[in-house]
Short mmCIF file of C-alpha atoms and ligand atoms in Angstrom, two decimals:
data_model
loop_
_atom_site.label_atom_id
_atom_site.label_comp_id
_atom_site.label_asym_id
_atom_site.label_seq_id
_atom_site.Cartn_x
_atom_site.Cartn_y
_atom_site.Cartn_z
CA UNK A 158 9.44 7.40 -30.01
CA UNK A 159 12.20 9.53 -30.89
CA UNK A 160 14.78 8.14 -27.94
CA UNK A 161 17.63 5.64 -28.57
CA UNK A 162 16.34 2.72 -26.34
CA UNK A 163 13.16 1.73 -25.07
CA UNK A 164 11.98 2.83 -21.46
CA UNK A 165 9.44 2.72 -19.14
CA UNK A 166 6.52 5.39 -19.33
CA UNK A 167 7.87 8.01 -17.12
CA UNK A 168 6.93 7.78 -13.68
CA UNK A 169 6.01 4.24 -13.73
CA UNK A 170 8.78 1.90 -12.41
CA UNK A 171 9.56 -1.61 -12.77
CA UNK A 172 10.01 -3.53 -9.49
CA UNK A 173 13.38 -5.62 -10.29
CA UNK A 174 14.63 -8.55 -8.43
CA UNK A 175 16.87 -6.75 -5.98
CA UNK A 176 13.87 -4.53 -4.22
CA UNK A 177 11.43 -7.65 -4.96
CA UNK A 178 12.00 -8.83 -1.34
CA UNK A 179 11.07 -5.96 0.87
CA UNK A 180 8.20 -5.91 -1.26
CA UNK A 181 6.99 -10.06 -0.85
CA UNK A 182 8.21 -9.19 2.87
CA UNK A 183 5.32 -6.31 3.41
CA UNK A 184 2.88 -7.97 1.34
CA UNK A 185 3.07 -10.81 3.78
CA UNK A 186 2.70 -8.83 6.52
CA UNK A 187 0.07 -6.58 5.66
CA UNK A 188 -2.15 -9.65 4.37
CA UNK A 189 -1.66 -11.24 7.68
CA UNK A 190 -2.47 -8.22 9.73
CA UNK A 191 -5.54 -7.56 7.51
CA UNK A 192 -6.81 -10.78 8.44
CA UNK A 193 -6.57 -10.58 12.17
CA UNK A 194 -8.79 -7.67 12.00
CA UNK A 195 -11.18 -9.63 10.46
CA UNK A 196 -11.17 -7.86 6.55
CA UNK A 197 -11.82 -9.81 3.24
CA UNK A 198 -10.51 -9.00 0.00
CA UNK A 199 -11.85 -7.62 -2.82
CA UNK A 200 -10.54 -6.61 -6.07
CA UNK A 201 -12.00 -4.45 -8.94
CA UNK A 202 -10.74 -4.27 -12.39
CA UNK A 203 -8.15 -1.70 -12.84
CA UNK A 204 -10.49 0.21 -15.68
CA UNK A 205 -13.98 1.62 -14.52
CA UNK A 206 -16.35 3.55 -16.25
CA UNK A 207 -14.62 6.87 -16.12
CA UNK A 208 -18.23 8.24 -14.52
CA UNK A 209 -17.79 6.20 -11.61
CA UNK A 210 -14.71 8.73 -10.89
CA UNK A 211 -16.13 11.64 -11.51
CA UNK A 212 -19.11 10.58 -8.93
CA UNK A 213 -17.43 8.73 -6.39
CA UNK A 214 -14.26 11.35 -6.05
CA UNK A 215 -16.12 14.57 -7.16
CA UNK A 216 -15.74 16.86 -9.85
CA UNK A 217 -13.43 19.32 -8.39
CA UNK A 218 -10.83 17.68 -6.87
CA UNK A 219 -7.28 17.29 -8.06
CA UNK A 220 -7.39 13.89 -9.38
CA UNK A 221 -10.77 14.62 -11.58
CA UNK A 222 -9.80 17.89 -12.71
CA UNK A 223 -5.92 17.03 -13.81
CA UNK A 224 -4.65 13.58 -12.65
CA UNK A 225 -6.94 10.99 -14.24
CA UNK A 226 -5.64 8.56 -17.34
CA UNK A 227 -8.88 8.58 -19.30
CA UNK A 228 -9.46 7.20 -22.78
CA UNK A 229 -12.36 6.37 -25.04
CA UNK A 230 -12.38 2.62 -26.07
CA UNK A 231 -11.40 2.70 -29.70
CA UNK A 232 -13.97 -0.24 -30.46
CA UNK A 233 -16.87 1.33 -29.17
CA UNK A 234 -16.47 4.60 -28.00
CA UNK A 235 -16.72 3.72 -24.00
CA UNK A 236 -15.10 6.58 -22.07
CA UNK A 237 -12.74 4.69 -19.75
CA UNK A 238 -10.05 5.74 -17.07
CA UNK A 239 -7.47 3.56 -15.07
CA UNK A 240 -8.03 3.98 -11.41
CA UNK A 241 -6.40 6.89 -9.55
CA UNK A 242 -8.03 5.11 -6.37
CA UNK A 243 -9.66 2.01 -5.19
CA UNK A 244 -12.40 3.56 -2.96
CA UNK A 245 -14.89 4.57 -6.16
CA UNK A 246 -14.82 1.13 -7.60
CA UNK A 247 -15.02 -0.65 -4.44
CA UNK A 248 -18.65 1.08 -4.07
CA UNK A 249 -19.61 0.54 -7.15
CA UNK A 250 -18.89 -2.81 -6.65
CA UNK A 251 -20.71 -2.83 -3.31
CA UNK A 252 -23.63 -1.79 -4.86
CA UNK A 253 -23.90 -3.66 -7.53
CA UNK A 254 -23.13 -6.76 -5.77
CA UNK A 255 -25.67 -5.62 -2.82
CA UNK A 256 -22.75 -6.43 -0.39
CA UNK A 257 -23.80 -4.94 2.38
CA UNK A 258 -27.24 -6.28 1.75
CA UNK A 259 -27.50 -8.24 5.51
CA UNK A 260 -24.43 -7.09 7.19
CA UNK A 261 -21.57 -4.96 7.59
CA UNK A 262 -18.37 -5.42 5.40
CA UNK A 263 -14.70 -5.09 6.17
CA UNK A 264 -12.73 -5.57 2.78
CA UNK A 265 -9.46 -4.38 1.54
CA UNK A 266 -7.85 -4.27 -1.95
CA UNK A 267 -4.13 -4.06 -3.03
CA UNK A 268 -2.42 -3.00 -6.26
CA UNK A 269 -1.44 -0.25 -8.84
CA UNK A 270 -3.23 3.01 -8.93
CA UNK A 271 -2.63 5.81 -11.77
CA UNK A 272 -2.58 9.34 -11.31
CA UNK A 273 -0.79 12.22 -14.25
CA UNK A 274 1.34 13.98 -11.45
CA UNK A 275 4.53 15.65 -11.87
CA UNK A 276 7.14 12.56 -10.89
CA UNK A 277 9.40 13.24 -7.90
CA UNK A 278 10.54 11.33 -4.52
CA UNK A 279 7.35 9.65 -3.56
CA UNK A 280 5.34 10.45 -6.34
CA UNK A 281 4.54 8.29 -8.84
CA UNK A 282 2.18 8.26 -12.29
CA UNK A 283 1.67 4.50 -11.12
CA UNK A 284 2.12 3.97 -7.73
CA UNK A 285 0.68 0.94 -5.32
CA UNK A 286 -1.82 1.47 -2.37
CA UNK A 287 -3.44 -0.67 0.23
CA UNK A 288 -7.12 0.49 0.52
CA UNK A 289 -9.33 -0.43 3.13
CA UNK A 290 -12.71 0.22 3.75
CA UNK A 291 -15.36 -0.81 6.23
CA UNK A 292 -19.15 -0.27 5.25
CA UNK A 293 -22.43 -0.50 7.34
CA UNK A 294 -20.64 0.79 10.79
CA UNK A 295 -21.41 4.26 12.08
CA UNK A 296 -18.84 4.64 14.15
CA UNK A 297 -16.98 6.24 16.12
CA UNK A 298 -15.90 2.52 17.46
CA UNK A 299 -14.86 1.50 14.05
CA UNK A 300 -13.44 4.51 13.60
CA UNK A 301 -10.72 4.15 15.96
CA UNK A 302 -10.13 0.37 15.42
CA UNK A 303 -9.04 1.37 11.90
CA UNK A 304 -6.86 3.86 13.19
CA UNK A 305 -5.67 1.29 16.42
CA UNK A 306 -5.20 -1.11 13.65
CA UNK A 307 -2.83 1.26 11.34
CA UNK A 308 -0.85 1.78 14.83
CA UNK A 309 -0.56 -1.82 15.07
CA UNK A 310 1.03 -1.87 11.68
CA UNK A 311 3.51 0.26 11.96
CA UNK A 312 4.79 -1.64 14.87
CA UNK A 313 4.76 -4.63 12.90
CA UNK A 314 6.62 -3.38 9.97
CA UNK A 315 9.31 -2.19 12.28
CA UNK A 316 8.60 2.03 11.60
CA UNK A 317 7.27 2.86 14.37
CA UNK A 318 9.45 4.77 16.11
CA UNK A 319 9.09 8.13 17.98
CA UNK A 320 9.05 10.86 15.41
CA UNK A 321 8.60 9.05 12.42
CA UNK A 322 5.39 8.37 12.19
CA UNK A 323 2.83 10.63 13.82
CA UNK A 324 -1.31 10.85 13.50
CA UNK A 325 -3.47 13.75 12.69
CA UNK A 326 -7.28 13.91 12.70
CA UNK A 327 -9.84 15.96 12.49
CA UNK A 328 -13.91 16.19 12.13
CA UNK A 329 -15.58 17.68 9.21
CA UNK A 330 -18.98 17.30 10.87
CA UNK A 331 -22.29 17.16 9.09
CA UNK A 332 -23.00 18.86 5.30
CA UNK A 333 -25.21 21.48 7.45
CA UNK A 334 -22.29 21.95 9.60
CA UNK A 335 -20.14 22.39 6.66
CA UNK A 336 -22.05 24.77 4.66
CA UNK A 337 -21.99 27.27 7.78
CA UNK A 338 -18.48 26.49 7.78
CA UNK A 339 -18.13 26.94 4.10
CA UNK A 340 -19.93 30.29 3.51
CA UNK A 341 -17.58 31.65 6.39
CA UNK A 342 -14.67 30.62 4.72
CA UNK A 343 -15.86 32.35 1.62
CA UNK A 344 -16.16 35.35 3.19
CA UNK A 345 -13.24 35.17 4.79
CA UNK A 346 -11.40 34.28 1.64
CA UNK A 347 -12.45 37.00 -0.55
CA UNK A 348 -11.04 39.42 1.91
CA UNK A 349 -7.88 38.24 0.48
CA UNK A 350 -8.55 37.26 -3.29
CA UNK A 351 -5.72 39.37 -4.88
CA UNK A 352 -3.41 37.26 -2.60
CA UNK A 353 -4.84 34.16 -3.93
CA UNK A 354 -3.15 31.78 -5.80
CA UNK A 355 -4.20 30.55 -9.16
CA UNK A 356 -5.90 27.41 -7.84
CA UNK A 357 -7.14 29.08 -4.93
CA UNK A 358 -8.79 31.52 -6.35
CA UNK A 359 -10.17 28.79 -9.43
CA UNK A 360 -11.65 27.09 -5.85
CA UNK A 361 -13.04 29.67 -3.80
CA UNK A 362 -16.39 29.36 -5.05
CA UNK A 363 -16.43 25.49 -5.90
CA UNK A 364 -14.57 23.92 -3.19
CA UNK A 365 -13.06 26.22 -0.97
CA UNK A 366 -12.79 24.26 1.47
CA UNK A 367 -9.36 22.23 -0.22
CA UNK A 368 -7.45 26.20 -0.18
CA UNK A 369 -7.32 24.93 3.68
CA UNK A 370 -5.33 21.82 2.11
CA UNK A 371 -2.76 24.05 -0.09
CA UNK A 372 0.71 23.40 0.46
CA UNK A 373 1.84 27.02 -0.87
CA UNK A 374 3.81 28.57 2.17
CA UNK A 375 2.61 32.18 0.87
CA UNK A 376 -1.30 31.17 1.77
CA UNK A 377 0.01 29.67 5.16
CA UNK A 378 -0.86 32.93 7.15
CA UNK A 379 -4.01 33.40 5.52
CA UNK A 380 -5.05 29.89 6.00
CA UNK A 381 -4.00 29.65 9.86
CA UNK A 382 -6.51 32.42 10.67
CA UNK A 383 -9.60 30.73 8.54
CA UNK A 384 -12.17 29.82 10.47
CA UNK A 385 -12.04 26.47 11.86
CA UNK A 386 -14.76 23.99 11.09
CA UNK A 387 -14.17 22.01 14.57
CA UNK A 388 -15.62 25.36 15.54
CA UNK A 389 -18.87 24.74 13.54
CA UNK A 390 -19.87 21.13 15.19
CA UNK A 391 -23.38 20.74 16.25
CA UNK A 392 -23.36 18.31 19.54
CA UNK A 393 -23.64 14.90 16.85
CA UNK A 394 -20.79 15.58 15.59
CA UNK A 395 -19.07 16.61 18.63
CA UNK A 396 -19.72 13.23 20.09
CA UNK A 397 -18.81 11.47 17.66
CA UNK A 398 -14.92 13.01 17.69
CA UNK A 399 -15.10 13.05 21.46
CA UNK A 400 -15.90 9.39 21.00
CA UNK A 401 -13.16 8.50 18.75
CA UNK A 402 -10.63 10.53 20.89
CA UNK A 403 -11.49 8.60 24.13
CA UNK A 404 -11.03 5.61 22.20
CA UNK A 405 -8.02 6.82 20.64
CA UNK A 406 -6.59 7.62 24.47
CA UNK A 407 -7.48 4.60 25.88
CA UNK A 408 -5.53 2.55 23.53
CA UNK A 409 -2.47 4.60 23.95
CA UNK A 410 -1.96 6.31 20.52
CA UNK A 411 -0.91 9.52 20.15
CA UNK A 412 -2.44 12.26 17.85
CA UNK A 413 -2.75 15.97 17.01
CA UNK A 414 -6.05 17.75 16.29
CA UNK A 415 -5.47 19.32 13.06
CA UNK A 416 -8.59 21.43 11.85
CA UNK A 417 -7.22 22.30 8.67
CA UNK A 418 -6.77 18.91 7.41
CA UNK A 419 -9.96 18.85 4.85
CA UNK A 420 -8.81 15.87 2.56
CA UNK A 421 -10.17 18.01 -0.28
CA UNK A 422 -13.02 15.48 -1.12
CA UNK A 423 -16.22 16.62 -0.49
CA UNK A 424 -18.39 13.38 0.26
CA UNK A 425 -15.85 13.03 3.43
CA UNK A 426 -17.27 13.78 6.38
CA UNK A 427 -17.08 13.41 10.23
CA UNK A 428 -13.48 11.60 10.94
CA UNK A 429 -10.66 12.26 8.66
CA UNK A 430 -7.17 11.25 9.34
CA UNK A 431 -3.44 11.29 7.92
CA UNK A 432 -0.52 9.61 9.44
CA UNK A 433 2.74 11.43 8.21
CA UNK A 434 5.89 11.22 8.40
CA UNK A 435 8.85 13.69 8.11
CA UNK A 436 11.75 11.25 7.29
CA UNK A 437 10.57 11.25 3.35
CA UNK A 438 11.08 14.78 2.69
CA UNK A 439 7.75 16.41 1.38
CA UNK A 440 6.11 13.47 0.59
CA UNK A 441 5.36 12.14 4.00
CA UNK A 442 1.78 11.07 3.84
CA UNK A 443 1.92 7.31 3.97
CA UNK A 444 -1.75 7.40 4.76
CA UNK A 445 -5.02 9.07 4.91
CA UNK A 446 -8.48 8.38 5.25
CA UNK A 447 -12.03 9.24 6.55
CA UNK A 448 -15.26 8.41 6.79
CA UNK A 449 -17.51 8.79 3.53
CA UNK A 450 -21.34 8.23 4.74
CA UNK A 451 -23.30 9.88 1.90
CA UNK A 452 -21.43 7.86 -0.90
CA UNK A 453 -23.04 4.83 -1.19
CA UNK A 454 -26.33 6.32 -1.62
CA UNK A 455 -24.30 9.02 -4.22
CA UNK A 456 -23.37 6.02 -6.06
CA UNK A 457 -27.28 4.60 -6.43
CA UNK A 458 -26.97 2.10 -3.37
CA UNK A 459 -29.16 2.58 0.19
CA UNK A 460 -27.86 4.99 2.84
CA UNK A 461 -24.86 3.21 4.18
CA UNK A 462 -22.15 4.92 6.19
CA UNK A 463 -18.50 4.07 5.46
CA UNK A 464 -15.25 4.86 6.90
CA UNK A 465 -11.38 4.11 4.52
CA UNK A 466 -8.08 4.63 3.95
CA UNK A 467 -5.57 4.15 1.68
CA UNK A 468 -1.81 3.89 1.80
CA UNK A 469 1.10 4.39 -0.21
CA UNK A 470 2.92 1.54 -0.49
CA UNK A 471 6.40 3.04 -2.18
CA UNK A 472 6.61 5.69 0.78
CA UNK A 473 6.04 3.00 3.35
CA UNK A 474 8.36 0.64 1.60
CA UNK A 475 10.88 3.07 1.46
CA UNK A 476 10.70 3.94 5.46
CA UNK A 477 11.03 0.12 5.86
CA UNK A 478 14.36 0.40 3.78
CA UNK A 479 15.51 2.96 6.21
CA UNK A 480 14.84 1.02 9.38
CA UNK A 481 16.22 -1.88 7.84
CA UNK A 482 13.30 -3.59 9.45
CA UNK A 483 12.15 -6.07 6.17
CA UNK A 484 14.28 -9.73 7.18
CA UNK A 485 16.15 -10.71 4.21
CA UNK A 486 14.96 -12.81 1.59
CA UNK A 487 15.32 -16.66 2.54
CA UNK A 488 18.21 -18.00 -0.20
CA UNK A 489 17.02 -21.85 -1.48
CA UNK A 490 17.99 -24.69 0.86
CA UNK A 491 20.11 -26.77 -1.76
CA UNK A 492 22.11 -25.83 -4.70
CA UNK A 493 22.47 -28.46 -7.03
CA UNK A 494 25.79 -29.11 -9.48
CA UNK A 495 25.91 -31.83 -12.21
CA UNK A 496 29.52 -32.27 -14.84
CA UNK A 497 26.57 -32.31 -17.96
CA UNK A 498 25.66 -35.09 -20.16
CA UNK A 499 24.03 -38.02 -18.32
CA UNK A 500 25.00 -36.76 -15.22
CA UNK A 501 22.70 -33.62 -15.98
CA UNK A 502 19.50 -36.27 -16.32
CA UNK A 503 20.28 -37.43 -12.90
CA UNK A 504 20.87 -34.20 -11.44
CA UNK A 505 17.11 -33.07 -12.67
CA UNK A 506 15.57 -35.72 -11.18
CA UNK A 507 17.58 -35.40 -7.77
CA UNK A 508 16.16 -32.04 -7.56
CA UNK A 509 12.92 -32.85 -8.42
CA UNK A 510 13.41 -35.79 -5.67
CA UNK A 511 13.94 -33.00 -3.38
CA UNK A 512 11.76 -30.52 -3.93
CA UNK A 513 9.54 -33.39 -2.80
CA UNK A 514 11.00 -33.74 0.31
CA UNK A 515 9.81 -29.79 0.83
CA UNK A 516 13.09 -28.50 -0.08
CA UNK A 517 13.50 -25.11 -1.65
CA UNK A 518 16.48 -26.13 -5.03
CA UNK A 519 18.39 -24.07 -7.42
CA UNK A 520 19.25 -26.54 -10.15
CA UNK A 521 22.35 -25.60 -12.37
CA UNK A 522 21.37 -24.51 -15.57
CA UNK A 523 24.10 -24.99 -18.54
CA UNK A 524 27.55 -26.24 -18.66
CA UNK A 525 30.46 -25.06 -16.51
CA UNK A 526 33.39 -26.07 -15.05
CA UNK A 527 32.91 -27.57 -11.31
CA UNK A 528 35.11 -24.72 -9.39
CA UNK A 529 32.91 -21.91 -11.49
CA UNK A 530 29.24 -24.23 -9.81
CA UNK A 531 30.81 -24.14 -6.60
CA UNK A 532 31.17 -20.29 -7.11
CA UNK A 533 27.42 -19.77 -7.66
CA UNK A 534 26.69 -22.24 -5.81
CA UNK A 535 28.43 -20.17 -2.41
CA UNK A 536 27.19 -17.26 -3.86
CA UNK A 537 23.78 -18.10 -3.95
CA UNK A 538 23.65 -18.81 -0.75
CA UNK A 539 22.10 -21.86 -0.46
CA UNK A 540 23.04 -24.12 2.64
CA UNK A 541 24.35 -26.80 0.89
CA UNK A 542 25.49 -28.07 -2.33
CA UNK A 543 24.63 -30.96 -3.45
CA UNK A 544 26.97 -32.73 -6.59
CA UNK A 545 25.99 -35.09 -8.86
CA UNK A 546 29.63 -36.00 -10.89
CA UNK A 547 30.07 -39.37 -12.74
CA UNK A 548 31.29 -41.23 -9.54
CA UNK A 549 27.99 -40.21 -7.90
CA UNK A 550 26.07 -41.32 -11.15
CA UNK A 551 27.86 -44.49 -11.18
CA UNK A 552 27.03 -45.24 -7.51
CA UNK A 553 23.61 -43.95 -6.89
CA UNK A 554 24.68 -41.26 -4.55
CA UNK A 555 25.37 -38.02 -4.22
CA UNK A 556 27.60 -35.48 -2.26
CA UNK A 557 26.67 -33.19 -0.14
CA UNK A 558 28.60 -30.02 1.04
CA UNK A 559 27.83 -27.64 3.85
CA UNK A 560 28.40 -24.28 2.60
CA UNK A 561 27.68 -22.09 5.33
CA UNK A 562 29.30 -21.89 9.03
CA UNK A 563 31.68 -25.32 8.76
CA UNK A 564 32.09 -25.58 12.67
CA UNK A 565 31.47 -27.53 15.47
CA UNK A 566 27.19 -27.32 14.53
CA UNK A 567 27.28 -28.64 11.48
CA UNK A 568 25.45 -32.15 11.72
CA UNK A 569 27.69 -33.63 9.55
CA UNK A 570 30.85 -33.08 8.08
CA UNK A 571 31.40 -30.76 5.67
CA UNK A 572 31.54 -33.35 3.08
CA UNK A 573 29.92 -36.25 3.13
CA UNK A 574 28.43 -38.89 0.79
CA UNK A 575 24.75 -40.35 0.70
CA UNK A 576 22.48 -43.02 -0.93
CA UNK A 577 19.52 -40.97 -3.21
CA UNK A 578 17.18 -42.41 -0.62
CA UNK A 579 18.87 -41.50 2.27
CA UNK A 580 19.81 -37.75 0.65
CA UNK A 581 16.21 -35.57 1.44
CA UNK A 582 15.99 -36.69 4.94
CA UNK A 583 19.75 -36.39 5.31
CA UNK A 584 19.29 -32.65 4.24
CA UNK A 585 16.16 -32.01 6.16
CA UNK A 586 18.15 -33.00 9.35
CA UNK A 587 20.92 -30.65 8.54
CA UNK A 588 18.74 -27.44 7.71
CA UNK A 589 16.79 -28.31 11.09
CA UNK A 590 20.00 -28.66 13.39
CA UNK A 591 21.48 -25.43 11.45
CA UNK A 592 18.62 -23.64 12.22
CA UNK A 593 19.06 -24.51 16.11
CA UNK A 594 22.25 -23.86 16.60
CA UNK A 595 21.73 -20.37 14.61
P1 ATP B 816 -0.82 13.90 -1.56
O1 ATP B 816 -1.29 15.00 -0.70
O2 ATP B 816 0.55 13.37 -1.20
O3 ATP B 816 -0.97 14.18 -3.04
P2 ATP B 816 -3.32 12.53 -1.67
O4 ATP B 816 -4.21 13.22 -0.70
O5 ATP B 816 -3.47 12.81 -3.12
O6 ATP B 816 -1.78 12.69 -1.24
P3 ATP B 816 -4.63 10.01 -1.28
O7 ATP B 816 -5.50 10.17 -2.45
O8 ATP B 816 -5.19 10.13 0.08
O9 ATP B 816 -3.38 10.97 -1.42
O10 ATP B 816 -3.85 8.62 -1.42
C1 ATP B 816 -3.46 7.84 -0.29
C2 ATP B 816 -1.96 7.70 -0.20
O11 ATP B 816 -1.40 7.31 -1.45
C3 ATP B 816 -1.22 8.95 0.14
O12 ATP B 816 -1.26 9.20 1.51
C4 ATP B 816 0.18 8.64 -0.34
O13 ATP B 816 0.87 7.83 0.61
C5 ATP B 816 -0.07 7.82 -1.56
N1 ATP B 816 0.08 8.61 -2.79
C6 ATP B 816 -0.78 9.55 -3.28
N2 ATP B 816 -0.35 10.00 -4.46
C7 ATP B 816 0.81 9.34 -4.73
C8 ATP B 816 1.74 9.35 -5.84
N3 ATP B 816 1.55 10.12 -6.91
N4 ATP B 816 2.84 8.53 -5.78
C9 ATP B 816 3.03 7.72 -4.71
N5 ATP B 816 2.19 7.66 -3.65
C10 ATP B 816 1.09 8.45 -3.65
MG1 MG B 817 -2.52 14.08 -4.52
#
């Protein structure tokens, strides 16, 4: 390895205790708010056939041509990638599973996603996304829902606010539509090839239509004059993003028309959309999505349409840090302190005794003085401590001290003294009147 002490594979990051709670916090959340919409979940192995990428993503694209982790299986030889996105697998799993076989699906998946990028603020070689997808619906109703519902979200994770987090759509119409578009574009390109950059130029002839997408501020003029594919849209199409936009207006939520936003994959068509950001510096995508009806049948199923999205979870997580919106993680009800030997035995079993009672316990581990328990104990901060010393052994009780706010709203002293069977329910009380009073 050639390095002094071990590491992590660059660009993928451990999630340690101290960031575990915003994490547990929008997990929650998200599950909760996936569920009102009515989605199910679904989840795919990590590793897929490293074909099902290449077909469900397309062959040139970033992530096929540069960002994929493939290997061959050193057993037998399978050529295998780990998932640089959850929509491919999710199809093939459709399909194979005949999913949509009598109805419509709404599913979502969350988890780690791999991609060979060059590390920086918001980007990641293993990075998290929530995906969502909704197959069998035509739209443009679902369309907006899943854009209503990403609204929604934002609100709920407390990011909302003016500025931060804005929506852009677009329509990439019909493959007719497109190839009209697209053989403009060509031509329009080629007038400026020897001001092309490498990739650009690489693209013009296979998908020209991601140069649109490039974020090199020397193309910028060049690309704001392209022709516009909103400009191409037979009257389908055209109802279909009128549709979505009345929708869109009638709900309240506010977005930009942005007819260079291609999403560089080439099965997308009709709606596309990205909500961005610009407090993350220049990676302030949190979002994007679009509607994928000629996949399905790509991928060997029948002709189903589709519409997804996925999300970066480490750029939303990180807004979330900024608002200070996540609530902080709930400390256990009761620590529990014992002076070692028998009195440890008893302590066990008190906490055991309360964890029945639905209480959430940090039992002392080891042996330490009382004043350095109380310490962690405070620190910790449970509500109360609870000690079990040789007096309390010898009696069958137990002490109990508040720890937190010792005022007028404590229920009972700060100190006090209770039989075992008397102790859960004494507790229970306490965390129930501290809570009112809070
Ligand atoms: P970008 O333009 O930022 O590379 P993308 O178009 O490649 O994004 P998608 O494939 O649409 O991104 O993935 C959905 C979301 O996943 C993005 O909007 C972003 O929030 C997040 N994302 C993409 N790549 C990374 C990465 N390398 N690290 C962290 N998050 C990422
Ligand atoms: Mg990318």
């Amino acid at each position: 390895m050639g390095k002094k002490t071990l590491s992590s594979v660059r660009g993928m990051n451990d999630l340690l205790p101290a960031d575990a709670p915003v994490w547990e916090w929008f997990e929650a959340r998200v599950t909760d708010w996936l569920r009102s919409y009515g989605y199910q979940q679904i989840r795919t192995p990590v590793v897929e056939y490293t074909e099902i990428f290449v077909k469900g993503i397309g062959e040139v694209t970033d992530i096929v041509e540069k960002e994929m982790y493939s290997f061959e299986d050193r057993l037998n030889g399978e050529h295998l990638t780990l998932r640089p996105e959850f929509t491919a697998g999710v199809m093939r799993a459709i399909v194979e599973h005949s999913l949509t076989y009598d109805a419509p699906r709404r599913l979502w998946s969350m988890g780690p996603v791999f991609r060979h990028e060059r590390p920086q603020r918001g980007r990641y070689r293993q990075f998290h996304q929530v995906n969502v997808e909704a197959v069998g619906f035509a739209g443009p109703d679902i369309d907006a829902e899943m854009i209503a519902m990403l609204a929604r979200l934002w609100k709920i994770l407390g990011i909302e606010c003016v500025g931060r987090v804005r929506l852009e759509i677009n329509c990439l119409g019909q493959t007719e539509e497109r190839l009209r578009h697209r053989g403009d574009l060509i031509s329009y390109l080629t007038r400026f090839e020897d001001q092309l950059d490498a990739d650009a130029r690489r693209r013009l002839h296979t998908n020209p239509l991601r140069i649109l997408d490039s974020k090199n501020p020397a193309l910028s003029d060049i690309i704001a004059g392209a022709p516009r594919i909103t400009e191409y849209l037979g009257e389908a199409s055209r109802a279909h993003f009128d549709g979505l936009q009345v929708l869109l207006r009638a709900a309240g939520i506010e977005f930009t028309v942005n007819p260079r936003m291609v999403r560089g994959l080439d099965y997308y068509n009709l709606t596309v959309f990205e909500w961005i950001t610009d407090a993350l510096g220049a990676q302030g995508t949190l979002c994007g999505g679009g509607r994928y009806d000629p996949l399905i049948e790509r991928m060997g199923g029948k002709p189903t349409p589709g519409i997804g999205f996925g999300m970066g979870i480490e750029r939303v997580i990180e807004l979330i840090k900024e608002a200070g919106a996540a609530e902080a993680c709930p400390a256990a009800d009761v620590y529990v302190l014992h002076q070692g030997g028998p009195t440890r035995t008893q302590a066990f079993l008190v906490a055991e005794r309360l964890r029945d009672a639905g209480l959430d316990v940090v039992l002392h581990a080891g042996e330490a003085s009382m004043k350095s328990q109380m310490k962690k104990a405070d620190a910790s901060g449970a509500q109360f401590a609870v000690i079990i010393g040789e007096t309390e052994l010898a009696s069958g009780t137990a002490t109990v001290k508040a720890l937190r706010a010792g005022d007028a709203s404590q229920p009972f002293a700060r100190q006090a003294t209770f039989a075992l069977d008397a102790l859960g329910d004494a507790l229970v009380d306490g965390l129930v009147a501290t809570s009112e009073t809070a």
